[in-house]
Coordinates of C-alpha atoms in Angstrom, one line a residue:
X1 CA -23.0 180.9 77.8
X2 CA -20.3 182.3 75.5
X3 CA -22.6 182.8 72.5
X4 CA -19.9 184.5 70.5
X5 CA -18.2 181.1 70.3
X6 CA -21.4 179.4 69.2
X7 CA -22.7 182.0 66.7
X8 CA -22.3 180.7 63.1
X9 CA -21.8 184.2 61.8
X10 CA -18.6 184.4 63.8
X11 CA -17.0 181.7 61.7
X12 CA -18.1 183.0 58.2
X13 CA -14.6 184.1 57.3
X14 CA -12.7 181.2 58.8
X15 CA -11.7 178.3 56.5
X16 CA -10.3 175.9 59.0
X17 CA -13.1 173.6 60.0
X18 CA -11.2 171.8 62.7
X19 CA -10.5 175.2 64.4
X20 CA -14.2 176.1 64.1
X21 CA -15.3 172.7 65.5
X22 CA -12.9 172.9 68.5
X23 CA -14.0 176.5 69.2
X24 CA -17.7 175.6 69.1
X25 CA -17.3 172.5 71.3
X26 CA -15.0 174.1 73.8
X27 CA -17.4 177.1 74.1
X28 CA -20.4 174.8 74.5
X29 CA -18.7 172.6 77.2
X30 CA -17.5 175.7 79.0
X31 CA -21.1 176.9 79.1
X32 CA -22.3 173.6 80.3
X33 CA -19.6 173.5 83.0
X34 CA -18.8 169.9 82.3
X35 CA -16.0 168.0 80.6
X36 CA -16.1 165.8 77.5
X37 CA -15.9 162.1 78.2
X38 CA -12.8 161.0 76.4
X39 CA -12.0 157.5 75.0
X40 CA -15.2 155.9 76.2
X41 CA -15.2 153.1 73.7
X42 CA -15.0 150.3 76.2
X43 CA -16.6 150.2 79.6
X44 CA -16.5 147.4 82.2
X45 CA -20.0 146.2 83.1
X46 CA -19.1 144.7 86.5
X47 CA -16.5 143.0 88.6
X48 CA -16.6 139.9 90.8
X49 CA -14.3 138.2 93.2
X50 CA -11.7 135.8 91.8
X51 CA -12.5 132.1 91.9
X52 CA -10.0 129.3 91.3
X53 CA -9.9 128.4 87.6
X54 CA -10.7 132.0 86.4
X55 CA -8.6 133.3 83.5
X56 CA -5.8 135.3 85.1
X57 CA -5.7 137.7 82.1
X58 CA -9.0 139.1 83.4
X59 CA -7.6 140.0 86.8
X60 CA -7.8 143.8 87.4
X61 CA -4.5 144.7 89.0
X62 CA -5.5 148.3 89.7
X63 CA -8.4 147.0 91.8
X64 CA -6.0 144.7 93.6
X65 CA -3.7 147.6 94.4
X66 CA -6.6 149.6 95.9
X67 CA -8.3 146.8 97.8
X68 CA -5.7 144.1 98.3
X69 CA -8.3 141.7 96.9
X70 CA -8.5 139.9 93.5
X71 CA -11.3 141.0 91.2
X72 CA -12.2 139.6 87.7
X73 CA -13.5 142.0 85.0
X74 CA -16.5 139.9 84.3
X75 CA -17.7 141.5 81.1
X76 CA -16.9 144.4 78.9
X77 CA -19.4 146.5 77.1
X78 CA -18.6 148.3 73.8
X79 CA -20.2 151.7 74.4
X80 CA -18.9 153.4 71.2
X81 CA -21.4 154.6 68.7
X82 CA -21.1 155.1 64.9
X83 CA -22.4 158.6 64.1
X84 CA -23.4 159.0 60.4
X85 CA -23.9 162.5 59.1
X86 CA -26.0 162.7 55.9
X87 CA -25.6 166.2 54.3
X88 CA -28.0 167.5 51.6
X89 CA -25.7 169.3 49.1
X90 CA -28.3 170.1 46.5
X91 CA -28.6 173.5 44.8
X92 CA -31.1 174.9 47.3
X93 CA -28.5 174.6 50.0
X94 CA -26.8 177.6 48.4
X95 CA -29.6 179.9 49.7
X96 CA -28.0 182.7 51.6
X97 CA -29.1 184.7 54.6
X98 CA -26.6 187.3 55.8
X99 CA -23.1 186.0 55.3
X100 CA -24.0 182.3 55.4
X101 CA -25.5 179.8 53.1
X102 CA -27.5 176.8 54.3
X103 CA -24.5 174.6 53.4
X104 CA -22.1 176.8 55.4
X105 CA -24.3 176.4 58.4
X106 CA -24.6 172.6 57.8
X107 CA -20.8 172.5 57.5
X108 CA -20.3 174.2 60.9
X109 CA -22.9 172.0 62.6
X110 CA -21.4 168.7 61.2
X111 CA -17.8 169.7 62.0
X112 CA -18.7 170.6 65.6
X113 CA -20.8 167.4 66.1
X114 CA -18.1 165.2 64.6
X115 CA -15.4 166.7 66.8
X116 CA -17.6 166.3 69.8
X117 CA -18.4 162.6 68.9
X118 CA -14.7 161.7 68.4
X119 CA -13.8 163.3 71.7
X120 CA -16.3 160.8 73.3
X121 CA -14.6 157.9 71.5
X122 CA -17.3 157.5 68.8
X123 CA -16.7 156.8 65.1
X124 CA -18.0 159.4 62.6
X125 CA -19.0 158.8 59.0
X126 CA -20.1 161.2 56.2
X127 CA -22.4 161.0 53.3
X128 CA -22.8 164.1 51.0
X129 CA -25.8 163.8 48.7
X130 CA -25.9 165.4 45.2
X131 CA -27.6 164.4 42.0
X132 CA -24.4 163.2 40.2
X133 CA -22.3 162.0 43.1
X134 CA -22.4 160.5 46.5
X135 CA -19.4 161.3 48.8
X136 CA -19.1 158.7 51.5
X137 CA -16.7 158.1 54.3
X138 CA -17.4 155.0 56.4
X139 CA -17.4 155.6 60.2
X140 CA -14.0 155.5 61.9
X141 CA -12.5 156.8 65.1
X142 CA -8.9 157.9 64.1
X143 CA -7.5 161.4 64.0
X144 CA -6.4 160.8 60.4
X145 CA -10.0 159.9 59.5
X146 CA -11.3 163.1 61.1
X147 CA -8.9 165.2 59.0
X148 CA -10.3 163.4 55.8
X149 CA -13.8 164.1 57.2
X150 CA -13.1 167.8 57.5
X151 CA -11.4 167.9 54.1
X152 CA -14.4 166.5 52.4
X153 CA -16.7 168.9 54.2
X154 CA -14.6 171.9 53.3
X155 CA -14.8 171.2 49.6
X156 CA -18.5 170.4 49.2
X157 CA -20.3 172.8 46.9
X158 CA -24.2 172.9 46.5
X159 CA -25.2 171.7 43.1
X160 CA -28.2 170.3 41.2
X161 CA -31.3 168.6 42.6
X162 CA -31.4 166.1 45.5
X163 CA -30.7 162.5 44.3
X164 CA -33.5 159.9 43.9
X165 CA -33.6 157.5 46.8
X166 CA -32.8 154.5 44.5
X167 CA -29.3 156.1 44.1
X168 CA -28.6 156.1 47.8
X169 CA -28.1 152.4 48.5
X170 CA -24.9 153.0 50.6
X171 CA -26.8 155.3 52.9
X172 CA -29.3 152.6 53.7
X173 CA -26.8 149.7 53.9
X174 CA -26.6 147.4 56.8
X175 CA -25.7 149.2 60.0
X176 CA -23.5 148.6 63.0
X177 CA -25.0 147.5 66.3
X178 CA -25.1 151.1 67.7
X179 CA -25.6 154.0 65.4
X180 CA -27.0 157.5 65.2
X181 CA -27.9 159.1 61.8
X182 CA -28.2 162.9 61.4
X183 CA -29.7 164.2 58.3
X184 CA -29.1 167.9 57.5
X185 CA -31.3 169.4 54.8
X186 CA -33.6 172.3 54.0
X187 CA -36.3 169.7 52.9
X188 CA -36.6 171.4 49.5
X189 CA -37.7 168.7 47.2
X190 CA -39.1 168.4 43.7
X191 CA -41.5 165.6 44.5
X192 CA -41.0 163.6 47.7
X193 CA -37.3 162.4 47.3
X194 CA -36.1 163.8 50.6
X195 CA -39.2 162.6 52.5
X196 CA -38.7 159.1 51.1
X197 CA -35.0 159.2 52.1
X198 CA -36.0 160.3 55.6
X199 CA -38.6 157.5 55.8
X200 CA -36.0 154.9 54.8
X201 CA -33.5 156.3 57.3
X202 CA -36.1 156.1 60.1
X203 CA -37.0 152.6 59.2
X204 CA -33.3 151.6 59.2
X205 CA -32.3 153.3 62.5
X206 CA -34.3 154.1 65.5
X207 CA -31.9 157.0 66.5
X208 CA -32.4 159.3 63.5
X209 CA -32.3 163.1 63.8
X210 CA -33.5 165.6 61.2
X211 CA -31.9 169.0 61.4
X212 CA -34.0 171.2 59.2
X213 CA -32.2 174.3 58.0
X214 CA -33.9 177.5 56.9
X215 CA -33.0 181.1 56.3
X216 CA -34.5 183.6 58.7
X217 CA -35.5 185.5 55.6
X218 CA -37.5 182.5 54.5
X219 CA -39.2 182.2 57.9
X220 CA -40.1 185.9 58.1
X221 CA -40.3 186.7 54.3
X222 CA -38.5 189.9 55.1
X223 CA -38.4 191.1 51.5
X224 CA -39.8 194.4 50.1
X225 CA -41.2 195.4 46.7
X226 CA -41.3 193.6 43.4
X227 CA -38.9 190.7 43.3
X228 CA -37.7 187.9 41.0
X229 CA -37.1 184.6 42.8
X230 CA -35.0 181.9 41.1
X231 CA -35.2 178.2 41.9
X232 CA -31.6 177.3 42.8
X233 CA -32.1 173.7 41.5
X234 CA -34.1 174.1 38.3
X235 CA -33.3 177.7 37.4
X236 CA -37.0 178.5 37.1
X237 CA -37.9 182.1 38.0
X238 CA -41.1 183.7 39.4
X239 CA -42.1 187.4 39.8
X240 CA -43.5 188.3 43.2
X241 CA -44.7 191.4 44.9
X242 CA -43.6 190.9 48.5
X243 CA -46.4 193.0 50.2
X244 CA -49.1 191.2 48.2
X245 CA -47.9 187.7 48.8
X246 CA -46.5 187.9 52.3
X247 CA -49.5 186.9 54.3
X248 CA -50.5 184.0 52.2
X249 CA -46.8 182.8 52.1
X250 CA -46.4 182.9 55.8
X251 CA -49.7 181.0 56.4
X252 CA -48.8 178.3 53.9
X253 CA -45.3 178.1 55.4
X254 CA -46.6 177.6 58.9
X255 CA -49.0 174.9 57.8
X256 CA -46.2 173.1 55.9
X257 CA -43.8 173.3 58.9
X258 CA -46.4 171.9 61.3
X259 CA -47.2 169.0 59.0
X260 CA -43.6 168.3 58.4
X261 CA -42.8 168.2 62.1
X262 CA -45.8 166.1 62.9
X263 CA -45.1 163.6 60.1
X264 CA -41.4 163.4 61.2
X265 CA -42.2 162.7 64.8
X266 CA -44.8 160.0 63.8
X267 CA -41.9 158.2 62.2
X268 CA -40.0 158.3 65.5
X269 CA -37.5 160.7 64.1
X270 CA -36.2 163.6 66.2
X271 CA -36.9 166.9 64.5
X272 CA -35.0 170.2 65.1
X273 CA -35.4 173.3 63.0
X274 CA -32.5 175.9 62.7
X275 CA -32.3 179.3 61.1
X276 CA -28.9 180.5 59.9
X277 CA -28.4 183.0 62.6
X278 CA -29.1 180.5 65.4
X279 CA -26.3 179.6 67.9
X280 CA -25.0 176.1 67.4
X281 CA -25.5 174.9 71.0
X282 CA -29.1 173.6 70.3
X283 CA -27.7 171.1 67.9
X284 CA -25.0 169.9 70.3
X285 CA -27.6 169.5 73.0
X286 CA -29.9 167.5 70.8
X287 CA -27.1 165.3 69.7
X288 CA -25.9 164.6 73.3
X289 CA -29.5 163.7 74.3
X290 CA -29.7 161.2 71.4
X291 CA -26.2 159.9 72.4
X292 CA -27.3 159.4 76.0
X293 CA -30.1 157.0 74.8
X294 CA -27.5 154.6 73.3

């Protein structure tokens, strides 16, 4: 597995999301030793022998050339899926670990997954969630749409608190027949606004994935000495002695993470946690597994 091509730190200085997405997907598929299924929007369910009176427009001439017999394409199945990416762009996503912020990591993940989805013939859509605005691109399959998709991703900046669920009506709107929704967030909430959003997404769509992003410094609390922490959404600060509070923090964190994962899975939502130094192949694999269920 060429992990250098999947390591998010590799892309920190690169601004071209399409280039990043292609490098990640190509590296992943090379490691998997398989090719991407292209243009898979329509598949034939089955063939049958021609009968007098059948619509000649349904004759499959390629099958005739191979077998010297007439076959009718009896039915077609639309196998394309709409993949909706819902990105938390609230202030806490500015949390940095090494050279990356949580939003940077989300950007790379979404760009790679969107590129992979379009290579499979799927439509991709984007929702970017902030307190005072909701960026939305309805799912489409065209290359021009993918460029708009990348452009929107490139220009997102983390700001303010997560919006209240009652402001997210387009995110919960009536869905297409086949759809996957991927929510990328750090689950940092003032009350329960992200949990409620997740609940509504899970109720709307059986194939919902939660990609929970955390800094490795959050998971390990790798700080030293007397520190001042600032809430990136409210501006509130708190003074902390790292050595004094580390054990209690880590215990509380593990309890919270276990409860979050358990509650999410009870809602039939697929849960994956990522830290900001983690290679991107885990996200691609989780997405492909969800896609295979469609």
